Amino acid sequence: MRRPDRSPRLATLCVQGQPAASTKDNADRAIVLTELTRILSEQGDWHPIDAILLPGGFFRLARAVGASSFPRRRELIGKERITGSISAALAKLDPLSPGLRLVMGVRATPRDPSESVEQVCLAFDRTGLIGAARKMFPTRGEGGRRKFMSPCIEDYRSAKRFIELPNGSTALLNACYDLFGVADVGTDTATRRHAICRIIHSRGRTKAGEEGFRAIRDEALSDWAQLLADRQPDVLLAAIHFFQSPGRDGYWQRHGIATASASTNGALALGAAHFGGCLPDSGSTLAACRVPRSHLQDGVERQARSLAPLRTLTFEAPNGRPKPSRLSDP
């Protein structure tokens, strides 16, 4: 059995503003990352940090990764301009936090016009890309009205959705709503299953209503439940895209963050997100730990069970775009 050397130490970044809309936004995001790195390098008592979590859609990729293998995804990401900023940040912080992981959500425009925007959670260390989790649990609205968000069947059984942290913990990467796919394990809800309306596999694409779709989908979900049972992550990292304002994240906290912790034997669950209007007053509430299994049975009566950060600080990027960001050390 895995025995971490110590409790994991994580930092999450919440940003006032919208997710990156195009690759043109990457320059401003690189400035935010550089400023974040500078500030963290001055916070000696925060270190060692095992991982820093950035929001969903923090960067925009020039090319979607699609239904590719992890080596191919590593190759594609390695060609993106954003990797320069990521490498520089890790090089600066690694002496203070050896082996530090930088985790973030990215988006990309698929080459297939019938597909909606691709969402992926990526993890880096000083060697480059070490983990990738392409979204596999679409929301009900992403299920295929005009466009599909089609998960790849291989992602439901991919070990690259998990990374090892320097302290010895196993962390699961979640592209935004995928955390609800973790929260569903151990419950009888069918919401996430029914939102999967097309799946990419070795023979092409199969959508709801076509022969064999239900068997393919159910096999994928069974593989996912088995993968979680085998890996038993003790840290859950969710790169969340956007909340209109503080307070709108309450549903996510109760039914996503806290419930995912409860369904994984009390794992530490963390989210980082963009916020419109303003940032939460004292760091994001998107954290929970040691949530009891009984939380799964509470339904609409579920409590937030928020884990408060140990420290928070707020900073503004030198160019003012995006607006103020808040860094938390849960």
Short mmCIF file of C-alpha atoms in Angstrom, two decimals:
data_model
loop_
_atom_site.label_atom_id
_atom_site.label_comp_id
_atom_site.label_asym_id
_atom_site.label_seq_id
_atom_site.Cartn_x
_atom_site.Cartn_y
_atom_site.Cartn_z
CA MET A 1 0.00 0.00 0.00
CA ARG A 2 1.22 3.50 -0.85
CA ARG A 3 2.29 5.50 2.20
CA PRO A 4 2.89 9.23 1.54
CA ASP A 5 5.88 10.68 3.37
CA ARG A 6 3.75 13.57 4.63
CA SER A 7 0.42 15.27 3.96
CA PRO A 8 0.20 16.82 0.48
CA ARG A 9 0.74 20.57 0.18
CA LEU A 10 -1.17 22.20 -2.66
CA ALA A 11 -1.71 25.74 -3.92
CA THR A 12 -4.67 26.77 -6.07
CA LEU A 13 -5.04 29.88 -8.22
CA CYS A 14 -8.43 31.53 -8.85
CA VAL A 15 -8.59 34.23 -11.52
CA GLN A 16 -10.98 37.13 -11.99
CA GLY A 17 -11.90 36.94 -15.65
CA GLN A 18 -12.92 34.51 -18.38
CA PRO A 19 -11.12 31.40 -19.66
CA ALA A 20 -8.78 32.01 -22.59
CA ALA A 21 -10.85 32.49 -25.74
CA SER A 22 -8.01 32.17 -28.25
CA THR A 23 -4.26 31.67 -28.44
CA LYS A 24 -3.95 35.48 -28.46
CA ASP A 25 -4.87 35.40 -24.76
CA ASN A 26 -1.90 33.17 -23.94
CA ALA A 27 0.53 36.10 -23.73
CA ASP A 28 -1.47 37.68 -20.89
CA ARG A 29 -1.80 34.30 -19.16
CA ALA A 30 1.96 33.81 -19.39
CA ILE A 31 2.40 37.12 -17.57
CA VAL A 32 0.05 35.93 -14.81
CA LEU A 33 2.05 32.71 -14.51
CA THR A 34 5.32 34.65 -14.32
CA GLU A 35 3.93 36.90 -11.60
CA LEU A 36 2.57 33.91 -9.72
CA THR A 37 6.00 32.31 -9.87
CA ARG A 38 7.70 35.44 -8.59
CA ILE A 39 5.32 35.76 -5.65
CA LEU A 40 5.57 32.10 -4.70
CA SER A 41 9.35 32.26 -4.81
CA GLU A 42 9.14 34.92 -2.08
CA GLN A 43 6.85 32.85 0.18
CA GLY A 44 9.49 30.67 1.77
CA ASP A 45 7.20 29.25 4.44
CA TRP A 46 4.79 27.92 1.79
CA HIS A 47 7.35 25.45 0.50
CA PRO A 48 7.71 22.62 -0.27
CA ILE A 49 4.62 22.66 -2.48
CA ASP A 50 3.66 19.42 -4.19
CA ALA A 51 1.43 20.91 -6.89
CA ILE A 52 -0.01 24.21 -8.09
CA LEU A 53 -3.50 24.02 -9.63
CA LEU A 54 -4.61 26.61 -12.21
CA PRO A 55 -8.19 27.00 -13.57
CA GLY A 56 -9.76 25.31 -16.56
CA GLY A 57 -9.09 27.06 -19.86
CA PHE A 58 -6.10 28.91 -18.42
CA PHE A 59 -4.34 28.54 -21.78
CA ARG A 60 -5.64 27.92 -25.29
CA LEU A 61 -3.91 25.30 -27.42
CA ALA A 62 -3.19 25.88 -31.08
CA ARG A 63 -4.13 22.27 -31.83
CA ALA A 64 -6.50 19.80 -30.17
CA VAL A 65 -5.02 16.57 -28.82
CA GLY A 66 -8.03 14.47 -29.85
CA ALA A 67 -8.09 10.69 -29.58
CA SER A 68 -4.30 10.36 -29.45
CA SER A 69 -2.01 8.29 -27.26
CA PHE A 70 -0.15 9.89 -24.37
CA PRO A 71 3.20 9.91 -26.24
CA ARG A 72 1.48 11.72 -29.11
CA ARG A 73 -0.18 14.16 -26.70
CA ARG A 74 3.19 14.85 -25.09
CA GLU A 75 4.64 15.50 -28.54
CA LEU A 76 1.81 17.87 -29.51
CA ILE A 77 1.90 19.81 -26.24
CA GLY A 78 5.68 20.08 -26.50
CA LYS A 79 5.23 22.11 -29.71
CA GLU A 80 2.93 24.67 -28.07
CA ARG A 81 4.41 28.08 -27.28
CA ILE A 82 2.98 28.00 -23.76
CA THR A 83 5.50 25.34 -22.75
CA GLY A 84 8.23 27.98 -22.54
CA SER A 85 6.41 29.84 -19.76
CA ILE A 86 5.55 26.58 -18.00
CA SER A 87 9.16 25.37 -18.09
CA ALA A 88 10.44 28.72 -16.80
CA ALA A 89 7.99 28.68 -13.87
CA LEU A 90 8.96 25.16 -12.86
CA ALA A 91 12.68 25.90 -13.18
CA LYS A 92 12.33 28.86 -10.83
CA LEU A 93 10.27 27.04 -8.20
CA ASP A 94 11.85 23.59 -8.31
CA PRO A 95 14.79 24.52 -5.99
CA LEU A 96 12.23 25.51 -3.32
CA SER A 97 9.82 22.67 -4.06
CA PRO A 98 11.72 19.77 -5.67
CA GLY A 99 9.56 17.81 -8.08
CA LEU A 100 6.78 20.42 -8.09
CA ARG A 101 3.86 19.64 -10.42
CA LEU A 102 2.05 22.39 -12.32
CA VAL A 103 -1.53 21.40 -13.19
CA MET A 104 -3.85 23.42 -15.42
CA GLY A 105 -6.83 23.24 -17.72
CA VAL A 106 -6.49 24.05 -21.42
CA ARG A 107 -8.97 24.30 -24.27
CA ALA A 108 -8.63 23.83 -28.03
CA THR A 109 -10.75 23.97 -31.17
CA PRO A 110 -11.20 20.47 -32.66
CA ARG A 111 -10.56 19.86 -36.33
CA ASP A 112 -13.92 18.06 -36.56
CA PRO A 113 -16.60 20.77 -36.93
CA SER A 114 -19.18 18.51 -35.29
CA GLU A 115 -17.18 18.58 -32.04
CA SER A 116 -17.43 21.33 -29.42
CA VAL A 117 -14.43 22.90 -27.70
CA GLU A 118 -11.98 20.34 -26.34
CA GLN A 119 -11.13 20.48 -22.64
CA VAL A 120 -8.05 18.85 -21.13
CA CYS A 121 -6.36 18.93 -17.73
CA LEU A 122 -2.56 18.78 -18.06
CA ALA A 123 0.19 18.17 -15.51
CA PHE A 124 3.83 19.17 -15.93
CA ASP A 125 7.08 18.79 -14.07
CA ARG A 126 10.57 19.88 -15.13
CA THR A 127 10.76 17.03 -17.65
CA GLY A 128 7.64 18.20 -19.49
CA LEU A 129 4.13 16.76 -19.69
CA ILE A 130 3.58 13.92 -17.21
CA GLY A 131 -0.23 13.61 -17.17
CA ALA A 132 -3.20 14.42 -19.38
CA ALA A 133 -6.92 14.02 -18.73
CA ARG A 134 -9.15 14.83 -21.71
CA LYS A 135 -12.71 15.54 -20.62
CA MET A 136 -14.85 12.43 -20.57
CA PHE A 137 -17.97 13.49 -18.65
CA PRO A 138 -19.83 16.17 -20.65
CA THR A 139 -22.52 18.26 -19.05
CA ARG A 140 -26.09 17.74 -20.18
CA GLY A 141 -25.81 20.81 -22.43
CA GLU A 142 -22.65 19.43 -24.06
CA GLY A 143 -24.22 16.09 -24.89
CA GLY A 144 -24.91 16.69 -28.56
CA ARG A 145 -27.62 19.16 -29.48
CA ARG A 146 -25.75 21.00 -32.23
CA LYS A 147 -22.26 19.77 -31.47
CA PHE A 148 -20.90 16.84 -29.52
CA MET A 149 -18.33 16.71 -26.77
CA SER A 150 -17.21 13.19 -27.54
CA PRO A 151 -15.00 11.43 -24.98
CA CYS A 152 -12.39 8.91 -26.12
CA ILE A 153 -12.97 5.40 -24.83
CA GLU A 154 -9.26 5.00 -24.02
CA ASP A 155 -9.43 7.92 -21.57
CA TYR A 156 -11.72 5.91 -19.27
CA ARG A 157 -8.88 3.45 -18.69
CA SER A 158 -5.89 5.78 -18.98
CA ALA A 159 -3.29 5.67 -16.20
CA LYS A 160 -2.08 9.08 -17.39
CA ARG A 161 -5.05 10.68 -15.65
CA PHE A 162 -3.07 10.06 -12.45
CA ILE A 163 0.20 11.61 -11.33
CA GLU A 164 2.41 10.96 -8.34
CA LEU A 165 3.14 13.96 -6.13
CA PRO A 166 6.54 14.54 -4.49
CA ASN A 167 5.16 13.57 -1.07
CA GLY A 168 4.09 10.16 -2.41
CA SER A 169 0.38 10.91 -2.89
CA THR A 170 -1.48 9.85 -6.02
CA ALA A 171 -3.41 12.72 -7.60
CA LEU A 172 -6.24 12.38 -10.12
CA LEU A 173 -6.51 15.03 -12.86
CA ASN A 174 -10.01 16.27 -13.71
CA ALA A 175 -11.01 18.44 -16.63
CA CYS A 176 -13.73 20.54 -14.99
CA TYR A 177 -16.99 18.52 -14.83
CA ASP A 178 -15.08 15.23 -14.79
CA LEU A 179 -14.95 15.60 -11.01
CA PHE A 180 -18.68 14.85 -10.98
CA GLY A 181 -17.80 11.59 -12.71
CA VAL A 182 -15.72 10.80 -9.63
CA ALA A 183 -18.49 11.92 -7.29
CA ASP A 184 -20.94 9.56 -9.02
CA VAL A 185 -18.93 6.45 -8.21
CA GLY A 186 -20.72 4.68 -5.38
CA THR A 187 -24.08 6.34 -6.12
CA ASP A 188 -26.97 5.27 -8.35
CA THR A 189 -27.22 8.54 -10.32
CA ALA A 190 -27.48 8.27 -14.11
CA THR A 191 -27.07 11.96 -14.95
CA ARG A 192 -23.48 11.77 -16.17
CA ARG A 193 -24.07 8.53 -18.07
CA HIS A 194 -26.98 9.96 -20.03
CA ALA A 195 -25.00 13.07 -21.03
CA ILE A 196 -22.51 10.89 -22.95
CA CYS A 197 -24.06 10.86 -26.41
CA ARG A 198 -21.12 10.00 -28.67
CA ILE A 199 -17.89 8.11 -27.98
CA ILE A 200 -14.69 7.97 -30.02
CA HIS A 201 -13.14 4.50 -30.27
CA SER A 202 -10.76 2.51 -32.47
CA ARG A 203 -13.43 1.91 -35.11
CA GLY A 204 -14.52 5.54 -35.34
CA ARG A 205 -17.43 7.21 -33.56
CA THR A 206 -20.65 5.74 -32.21
CA LYS A 207 -23.52 7.89 -30.96
CA ALA A 208 -26.62 7.30 -28.89
CA GLY A 209 -29.27 5.36 -30.76
CA GLU A 210 -26.77 3.53 -32.95
CA GLU A 211 -26.15 -0.20 -32.61
CA GLY A 212 -23.65 -1.00 -29.89
CA PHE A 213 -23.54 2.45 -28.32
CA ARG A 214 -24.92 1.44 -24.94
CA ALA A 215 -22.49 -1.47 -24.64
CA ILE A 216 -19.53 0.75 -25.53
CA ARG A 217 -20.59 3.43 -23.05
CA ASP A 218 -21.26 0.99 -20.23
CA GLU A 219 -17.93 -0.75 -20.81
CA ALA A 220 -16.16 2.61 -20.62
CA LEU A 221 -17.87 3.52 -17.35
CA SER A 222 -17.09 0.11 -15.89
CA ASP A 223 -13.43 0.56 -16.83
CA TRP A 224 -13.48 3.99 -15.16
CA ALA A 225 -14.90 2.65 -11.89
CA GLN A 226 -12.30 -0.15 -11.88
CA LEU A 227 -9.47 2.29 -12.59
CA LEU A 228 -10.50 4.44 -9.63
CA ALA A 229 -10.74 1.37 -7.39
CA ASP A 230 -7.29 0.19 -8.48
CA ARG A 231 -5.51 3.55 -8.19
CA GLN A 232 -7.24 4.86 -5.05
CA PRO A 233 -6.16 8.51 -5.43
CA ASP A 234 -5.83 10.49 -2.21
CA VAL A 235 -5.79 13.88 -4.02
CA LEU A 236 -8.36 15.07 -6.58
CA LEU A 237 -7.47 18.12 -8.71
CA ALA A 238 -10.20 19.83 -10.77
CA ALA A 239 -9.41 22.57 -13.29
CA ILE A 240 -12.79 24.35 -13.36
CA HIS A 241 -13.66 26.92 -15.99
CA PHE A 242 -15.88 29.70 -14.74
CA PHE A 243 -18.36 30.90 -12.13
CA GLN A 244 -20.38 34.04 -12.76
CA SER A 245 -19.62 35.31 -9.26
CA PRO A 246 -18.59 34.10 -5.79
CA GLY A 247 -21.45 32.11 -4.28
CA ARG A 248 -22.32 30.49 -7.59
CA ASP A 249 -19.77 27.81 -6.75
CA GLY A 250 -21.92 26.44 -3.90
CA TYR A 251 -23.44 23.63 -5.98
CA TRP A 252 -19.98 22.58 -7.14
CA GLN A 253 -18.71 22.57 -3.56
CA ARG A 254 -21.53 20.41 -2.18
CA HIS A 255 -22.14 18.00 -5.05
CA GLY A 256 -18.78 18.04 -6.81
CA ILE A 257 -15.88 18.78 -4.45
CA ALA A 258 -17.28 17.37 -1.18
CA THR A 259 -19.07 14.46 -2.82
CA ALA A 260 -15.96 13.42 -4.77
CA SER A 261 -14.03 13.39 -1.49
CA ALA A 262 -16.71 11.23 0.11
CA SER A 263 -16.71 8.76 -2.78
CA THR A 264 -12.91 8.32 -2.62
CA ASN A 265 -12.51 7.55 1.08
CA GLY A 266 -12.08 11.17 2.13
CA ALA A 267 -9.47 12.21 -0.44
CA LEU A 268 -8.36 15.85 -0.53
CA ALA A 269 -10.40 17.45 -3.35
CA LEU A 270 -9.45 20.86 -4.75
CA GLY A 271 -10.70 23.11 -7.53
CA ALA A 272 -9.38 26.26 -9.19
CA ALA A 273 -11.63 28.47 -11.31
CA HIS A 274 -12.18 31.78 -13.05
CA PHE A 275 -14.70 34.12 -11.40
CA GLY A 276 -16.65 36.94 -12.98
CA GLY A 277 -17.35 40.18 -11.13
CA CYS A 278 -14.97 39.63 -8.24
CA LEU A 279 -13.05 36.96 -6.38
CA PRO A 280 -14.26 35.20 -3.23
CA ASP A 281 -13.51 37.21 -0.09
CA SER A 282 -11.05 34.86 1.55
CA GLY A 283 -9.87 32.35 -1.00
CA SER A 284 -11.87 29.79 -2.90
CA THR A 285 -14.21 27.48 -1.02
CA LEU A 286 -13.45 24.81 -3.61
CA ALA A 287 -11.77 22.40 -1.24
CA ALA A 288 -12.79 19.48 0.97
CA CYS A 289 -11.07 16.65 2.78
CA ARG A 290 -12.05 13.64 4.90
CA VAL A 291 -15.70 13.95 3.92
CA PRO A 292 -17.54 10.91 5.38
CA ARG A 293 -19.18 8.33 3.17
CA SER A 294 -22.56 9.26 4.64
CA HIS A 295 -22.40 12.51 2.62
CA LEU A 296 -23.30 10.47 -0.48
CA GLN A 297 -26.72 9.65 0.97
CA ASP A 298 -27.60 13.22 1.94
CA GLY A 299 -28.89 14.23 -1.50
CA VAL A 300 -30.18 17.81 -1.61
CA GLU A 301 -29.32 18.13 2.09
CA ARG A 302 -25.59 17.81 1.45
CA GLN A 303 -23.48 20.32 3.34
CA ALA A 304 -20.57 22.25 1.82
CA ARG A 305 -17.96 20.74 4.15
CA SER A 306 -15.51 23.39 2.93
CA LEU A 307 -11.85 23.15 3.79
CA ALA A 308 -10.49 26.64 4.44
CA PRO A 309 -7.08 27.55 3.01
CA LEU A 310 -4.19 27.97 5.41
CA ARG A 311 -3.02 31.10 3.60
CA THR A 312 -4.26 33.34 0.80
CA LEU A 313 -2.92 36.33 -1.06
CA THR A 314 -4.20 38.44 -3.93
CA PHE A 315 -2.18 39.91 -6.78
CA GLU A 316 -2.79 41.67 -10.08
CA ALA A 317 -0.90 40.95 -13.27
CA PRO A 318 1.35 43.87 -14.32
CA ASN A 319 -0.70 44.53 -17.46
CA GLY A 320 -4.01 44.31 -15.62
CA ARG A 321 -5.25 41.39 -17.75
CA PRO A 322 -6.66 39.13 -16.43
CA LYS A 323 -7.84 41.00 -13.36
CA PRO A 324 -6.77 40.14 -9.79
CA SER A 325 -5.94 36.53 -9.02
CA ARG A 326 -6.07 34.86 -5.62
CA LEU A 327 -3.63 32.22 -4.58
CA SER A 328 -4.59 29.80 -1.80
CA ASP A 329 -2.65 27.20 0.13
CA PRO A 330 -5.39 24.76 1.32
#
